[in-house]
Amino acid sequence: MLGKRIWEKHACINCHTIMGEGAYFAPELANVTTRWGVEDDPEGAYEALDNWMKSQPSGVEGRRQMPRFNLTEEETRGLSDFLLWVDSIDAQGWPPNDAG
Ligand code: HEC
């Protein structure tokens, strides 16, 4: 799956978790499409992720920063499909709250 390869290649996991697997520097992403209200909307999920990726680093003082990844549209679509897919897995209540 393209999105999973990009996830691994760009080491998103060095900062993020998916269902608790990974590092705890940045938000859990297994439920990010729900958090963004786009879990049933692949095009919306792509646009939200694309906007997010292009607005990093935020430069907001006191906030943890995410680096800029210059992904192609295809790569970003792959990632948003991947995030939709992980969000659709029944994680039996994980993460324990919406904020991840
Ligand atoms: C160096 C650490 C780091 C890496 C590597 C990283 N991120 Fe992040 N990411 C962050 C931080 C910190 C935030 C939270 C920033 C904020 O809230 O302002 C974040 C937030 C996000 C969010 C928004 C989460 C939300 O709940 O709104 C998404 C989506 C995301 N990252 C995707 C990715 C993807 C995809 C990759 C790999 C291509 C990646 N990140 C790699 C640090 C990182």
Coordinates of N, CA, C and O and ligand atoms in Angstrom, one line a residue:
M1 N 0.9 -1.2 0.0 CA 0.0 0.0 0.0 C 0.9 1.3 0.0 O 1.8 1.4 0.9
L2 N 0.6 2.1 -0.9 CA 1.5 3.3 -1.1 C 1.6 4.1 0.2 O 2.7 4.5 0.6
G3 N 0.5 4.4 0.8 CA 0.5 5.3 2.0 C 1.4 4.7 3.1 O 2.1 5.4 3.8
K4 N 1.3 3.4 3.3 CA 2.1 2.8 4.3 C 3.6 2.9 4.0 O 4.4 3.1 4.9
R5 N 3.9 2.8 2.7 CA 5.4 2.9 2.3 C 5.8 4.3 2.6 O 7.0 4.5 3.1
I6 N 5.0 5.3 2.3 CA 5.4 6.7 2.6 C 5.5 6.9 4.1 O 6.4 7.6 4.6
W7 N 4.6 6.4 4.8 CA 4.6 6.5 6.3 C 6.0 6.0 6.8 O 6.6 6.6 7.6
E8 N 6.4 4.8 6.2 CA 7.7 4.3 6.7 C 8.9 5.1 6.2 O 9.8 5.4 6.9
K9 N 8.8 5.4 4.9 CA 9.9 6.1 4.3 C 10.2 7.5 4.9 O 11.4 7.8 5.1
H10 N 9.2 8.2 5.3 CA 9.4 9.5 5.9 C 9.4 9.5 7.4 O 9.4 10.5 8.1
A11 N 9.4 8.2 7.9 CA 9.6 8.1 9.4 C 8.6 8.9 10.2 O 8.9 9.4 11.2
C12 N 7.3 8.9 9.8 CA 6.3 9.6 10.5 C 6.2 9.0 11.9 O 5.9 9.7 12.9
I13 N 6.6 7.7 12.0 CA 6.5 7.0 13.3 C 7.5 7.4 14.3 O 7.4 7.1 15.5
N14 N 8.5 8.2 13.8 CA 9.5 8.7 14.8 C 8.8 9.7 15.8 O 9.4 10.0 16.8
C15 N 7.7 10.3 15.3 CA 7.1 11.2 16.2 C 5.6 10.8 16.5 O 5.1 11.2 17.6
H16 N 5.0 10.1 15.6 CA 3.6 9.7 15.8 C 3.4 8.3 16.2 O 4.2 7.4 15.9
T17 N 2.2 8.0 16.7 CA 1.7 6.6 16.9 C 0.6 6.3 16.0 O -0.2 7.2 15.6
I18 N 0.4 5.1 15.7 CA -0.8 4.5 15.1 C -1.2 3.4 16.0 O -0.5 2.4 16.2
M19 N -2.4 3.6 16.6 CA -2.9 2.6 17.6 C -1.8 2.3 18.7 O -1.6 1.2 19.1
G20 N -1.1 3.4 19.1 CA -0.2 3.2 20.2 C 1.2 2.7 19.8 O 2.1 2.7 20.7
E21 N 1.4 2.4 18.5 CA 2.7 1.9 18.1 C 3.5 3.1 17.5 O 3.0 3.7 16.6
G22 N 4.6 3.4 18.1 CA 5.4 4.5 17.6 C 5.9 5.4 18.7 O 6.0 4.9 19.9
A23 N 6.1 6.6 18.4 CA 6.7 7.6 19.4 C 5.6 8.5 19.8 O 4.6 8.8 19.1
Y24 N 5.8 9.1 21.0 CA 4.7 9.9 21.7 C 5.0 11.4 21.6 O 4.6 12.1 22.5
F25 N 5.8 11.8 20.6 CA 6.1 13.2 20.5 C 4.9 14.0 19.9 O 4.6 15.2 20.2
A26 N 4.1 13.4 19.0 CA 3.1 14.0 18.3 C 1.8 13.2 18.4 O 1.8 12.1 18.8
P27 N 0.7 13.8 17.9 CA -0.6 13.1 18.1 C -0.7 11.7 17.5 O -0.1 11.5 16.5
E28 N -1.5 10.9 18.2 CA -1.9 9.6 17.6 C -2.7 9.9 16.3 O -3.5 10.8 16.2
L29 N -2.4 9.1 15.3 CA -3.0 9.4 14.0 C -4.0 8.4 13.5 O -4.7 8.5 12.5
A30 N -4.2 7.3 14.3 CA -5.2 6.3 13.9 C -6.6 6.8 13.8 O -7.5 6.3 13.2
N31 N -6.9 7.9 14.5 CA -8.2 8.5 14.5 C -8.3 9.9 14.0 O -9.2 10.7 14.3
V32 N -7.2 10.3 13.3 CA -7.2 11.7 12.9 C -8.3 12.0 11.9 O -8.8 13.1 11.9
T33 N -8.7 11.1 11.0 CA -9.8 11.4 10.1 C -11.1 11.7 10.8 O -11.9 12.5 10.4
T34 N -11.3 10.9 11.9 CA -12.5 11.2 12.7 C -12.4 12.5 13.4 O -13.3 13.3 13.4
R35 N -11.2 12.8 13.9 CA -11.0 14.1 14.6 C -11.3 15.2 13.6 O -11.8 16.3 14.0
W36 N -10.9 15.0 12.4 CA -11.1 16.1 11.4 C -12.5 16.0 10.8 O -12.9 16.9 9.9
G37 N -13.3 15.0 11.1 CA -14.7 14.9 10.6 C -14.7 14.5 9.1 O -15.7 14.8 8.4
V38 N -13.7 13.8 8.6 CA -13.7 13.4 7.2 C -13.6 11.9 7.0 O -13.2 11.5 6.0
E39 N -14.0 11.2 8.1 CA -13.8 9.7 8.0 C -14.6 9.0 6.9 O -14.3 8.0 6.5
D40 N -15.7 9.7 6.5 CA -16.5 9.1 5.4 C -16.3 9.9 4.1 O -17.1 9.8 3.2
D41 N -15.2 10.6 4.0 CA -15.1 11.6 2.9 C -13.6 11.6 2.3 O -12.8 12.4 2.7
P42 N -13.3 10.6 1.4 CA -11.9 10.5 1.0 C -11.4 11.8 0.4 O -10.2 12.1 0.6
E43 N -12.2 12.5 -0.4 CA -11.7 13.7 -1.0 C -11.4 14.8 0.1 O -10.4 15.5 0.1
G44 N -12.3 14.9 1.1 CA -12.1 15.8 2.2 C -10.9 15.4 3.0 O -10.2 16.3 3.5
A45 N -10.7 14.1 3.2 CA -9.5 13.7 3.9 C -8.2 14.0 3.2 O -7.3 14.5 3.8
Y46 N -8.2 13.9 1.9 CA -7.1 14.3 1.1 C -6.8 15.8 1.3 O -5.7 16.2 1.5
E47 N -7.9 16.6 1.1 CA -7.7 18.0 1.2 C -7.2 18.5 2.6 O -6.3 19.3 2.7
A48 N -7.8 17.9 3.6 CA -7.4 18.2 5.0 C -5.9 17.9 5.2 O -5.2 18.7 5.7
L49 N -5.5 16.7 4.7 CA -4.2 16.3 4.9 C -3.2 17.1 4.1 O -2.2 17.6 4.6
D50 N -3.6 17.4 2.9 CA -2.8 18.2 2.0 C -2.6 19.6 2.6 O -1.4 20.1 2.7
N51 N -3.6 20.2 3.1 CA -3.5 21.5 3.8 C -2.6 21.4 5.0 O -1.8 22.3 5.2
W52 N -2.8 20.4 5.7 CA -2.0 20.2 6.9 C -0.5 20.1 6.6 O 0.4 20.8 7.1
M53 N -0.2 19.2 5.6 CA 1.2 19.0 5.3 C 1.9 20.3 4.7 O 3.0 20.5 5.0
K54 N 1.1 21.1 4.0 CA 1.7 22.3 3.4 C 1.8 23.4 4.4 O 2.4 24.4 4.1
S55 N 1.1 23.3 5.5 CA 1.2 24.4 6.5 C 2.2 24.1 7.6 O 2.3 24.9 8.5
Q56 N 3.0 23.0 7.5 CA 4.0 22.7 8.5 C 5.4 23.2 8.0 O 5.6 23.1 6.8
P57 N 6.3 23.5 8.9 CA 6.0 23.7 10.3 C 5.2 25.0 10.6 O 5.3 25.9 9.8
S58 N 4.4 24.9 11.6 CA 3.5 26.0 11.9 C 4.2 27.3 12.3 O 3.8 28.4 12.2
G59 N 5.4 27.1 13.0 CA 6.2 28.3 13.5 C 5.5 28.9 14.7 O 6.0 30.0 15.1
V60 N 4.5 28.3 15.2 CA 3.9 28.8 16.4 C 4.7 28.5 17.6 O 5.0 27.4 17.9
E61 N 5.1 29.6 18.3 CA 6.0 29.4 19.5 C 5.3 28.6 20.6 O 4.1 28.8 20.8
G62 N 6.1 27.7 21.2 CA 5.5 26.9 22.3 C 4.8 25.7 21.8 O 4.4 24.9 22.6
R63 N 4.6 25.5 20.5 CA 4.0 24.3 19.9 C 5.1 23.4 19.4 O 6.0 23.9 18.8
R64 N 4.9 22.1 19.5 CA 5.9 21.2 18.9 C 5.7 21.4 17.4 O 4.6 21.6 16.9
Q65 N 6.8 21.2 16.7 CA 6.8 21.5 15.3 C 6.9 20.2 14.5 O 7.6 19.3 14.9
M66 N 6.2 20.2 13.4 CA 6.3 19.0 12.5 C 7.0 19.5 11.2 O 6.8 20.6 10.8
P67 N 8.0 18.8 10.7 CA 8.8 19.2 9.6 C 7.9 19.3 8.3 O 6.9 18.7 8.2
R68 N 8.4 20.0 7.4 CA 7.8 20.1 6.1 C 8.2 18.9 5.2 O 9.4 18.6 5.1
F69 N 7.3 18.2 4.7 CA 7.6 17.1 3.7 C 7.0 17.5 2.4 O 5.8 17.9 2.3
N70 N 7.9 17.5 1.4 CA 7.4 17.9 0.1 C 6.9 16.7 -0.7 O 7.6 16.1 -1.5
L71 N 5.6 16.3 -0.4 CA 5.0 15.1 -1.0 C 4.3 15.5 -2.3 O 3.8 16.6 -2.5
T72 N 4.3 14.5 -3.2 CA 3.5 14.7 -4.4 C 2.0 14.5 -4.1 O 1.7 13.9 -3.0
E73 N 1.2 14.9 -5.0 CA -0.3 14.7 -4.8 C -0.5 13.2 -4.6 O -1.3 12.8 -3.7
E74 N 0.1 12.4 -5.4 CA -0.1 11.0 -5.3 C 0.3 10.4 -4.0 O -0.4 9.6 -3.4
E75 N 1.4 10.9 -3.4 CA 1.9 10.4 -2.1 C 0.9 10.9 -1.0 O 0.6 10.1 -0.1
T76 N 0.5 12.2 -1.1 CA -0.5 12.6 -0.1 C -1.8 11.9 -0.2 O -2.4 11.5 0.9
R77 N -2.3 11.6 -1.4 CA -3.5 10.8 -1.5 C -3.3 9.4 -0.9 O -4.1 8.8 -0.3
G78 N -2.1 8.8 -1.2 CA -1.8 7.5 -0.6 C -1.8 7.5 0.9 O -2.4 6.7 1.6
L79 N -1.3 8.6 1.5 CA -1.3 8.7 2.9 C -2.7 8.9 3.5 O -3.0 8.4 4.5
S80 N -3.5 9.8 2.8 CA -4.8 10.0 3.3 C -5.6 8.7 3.2 O -6.4 8.4 4.1
D81 N -5.4 7.9 2.2 CA -6.1 6.6 2.1 C -5.7 5.7 3.2 O -6.5 5.0 3.8
F82 N -4.4 5.7 3.5 CA -3.8 4.9 4.6 C -4.4 5.3 5.9 O -4.9 4.5 6.7
L83 N -4.5 6.6 6.2 CA -5.1 7.1 7.4 C -6.6 6.8 7.5 O -7.1 6.5 8.6
L84 N -7.3 6.9 6.4 CA -8.7 6.5 6.4 C -8.8 5.0 6.8 O -9.7 4.6 7.5
W85 N -7.9 4.2 6.2 CA -8.0 2.8 6.4 C -7.7 2.5 7.9 O -8.5 1.7 8.5
V86 N -6.7 3.0 8.4 CA -6.4 2.7 9.9 C -7.5 3.2 10.7 O -7.8 2.6 11.8
D87 N -8.2 4.3 10.3 CA -9.3 4.8 11.2 C -10.5 3.9 11.1 O -11.3 3.9 12.0
S88 N -10.6 3.1 10.0 CA -11.7 2.2 9.9 C -11.6 0.9 10.6 O -12.5 0.1 10.7
I89 N -10.4 0.6 11.1 CA -10.1 -0.6 11.9 C -10.8 -0.5 13.2 O -10.7 0.6 13.9
D90 N -11.4 -1.5 13.7 CA -12.0 -1.5 15.0 C -10.9 -1.7 16.0 O -10.4 -2.8 16.2
A91 N -10.5 -0.6 16.6 CA -9.4 -0.7 17.6 C -9.9 -1.0 19.0 O -9.1 -0.7 20.0
Q92 N -11.1 -1.4 19.1 CA -11.7 -1.7 20.5 C -11.5 -0.6 21.4 O -11.0 -0.8 22.6
G93 N -11.8 0.6 21.0 CA -11.8 1.7 21.9 C -10.5 2.5 22.0 O -10.4 3.5 22.7
W94 N -9.4 2.0 21.2 CA -8.2 2.8 21.2 C -8.2 3.8 20.2 O -8.7 3.5 19.1
P95 N -7.7 5.0 20.3 CA -7.2 5.5 21.6 C -8.3 5.9 22.5 O -9.4 6.1 22.1
P96 N -8.0 6.0 23.8 CA -9.0 6.1 24.8 C -9.8 7.5 24.8 O -10.9 7.6 25.3
N97 N -9.2 8.5 24.1 CA -10.0 9.7 24.0 C -9.8 10.3 22.6 O -8.9 9.9 21.9
D98 N -10.7 11.3 22.2 CA -10.6 11.8 20.9 C -9.3 12.6 20.6 O -8.9 12.7 19.4
A99 N -8.7 13.1 21.6 CA -7.5 13.9 21.4 C -6.3 13.0 21.0 O -5.3 13.5 20.6
G100 N -6.5 11.7 21.1 CA -5.4 10.8 20.8 C -4.3 10.9 21.9 O -3.2 10.7 21.7
Ligands
HEC1 C1 9.7 15.4 13.9 C2 8.4 14.9 14.3 C3 7.3 14.6 13.3 C4 7.4 13.9 12.2 C5 8.6 13.1 11.6 C6 6.1 13.9 11.6 N1 5.2 14.6 12.3 FE1 3.2 14.9 12.1 N2 3.1 16.1 13.7 C7 4.2 16.4 14.5 C8 3.7 17.4 15.5 C9 4.6 17.9 16.6 C10 2.4 17.6 15.3 C11 1.4 18.5 16.1 C12 1.7 19.9 15.6 C13 0.7 20.9 16.1 O1 -0.3 20.5 16.7 O2 0.9 22.1 15.8 C14 2.0 16.8 14.1 C15 0.7 16.7 13.6 C16 0.3 15.9 12.5 C17 -1.0 15.8 12.0 C18 -2.2 16.5 12.5 C19 -2.8 15.7 13.7 C20 -4.0 16.3 14.3 O3 -4.6 15.7 15.2 O4 -4.4 17.4 13.9 C21 -0.9 14.9 10.9 C22 -2.1 14.5 10.0 C23 0.5 14.5 10.8 N3 1.2 15.1 11.8 C24 0.9 13.7 9.8 C25 2.2 13.3 9.7 C26 2.7 12.4 8.6 C27 1.8 11.8 7.5 C28 4.1 12.3 8.8 C29 5.1 11.6 7.9 C30 5.1 11.9 6.4 C31 4.4 13.1 9.9 N4 3.3 13.6 10.4 C32 5.7 13.2 10.4 C33 5.5 16.0 14.4 C34 6.0 15.1 13.4

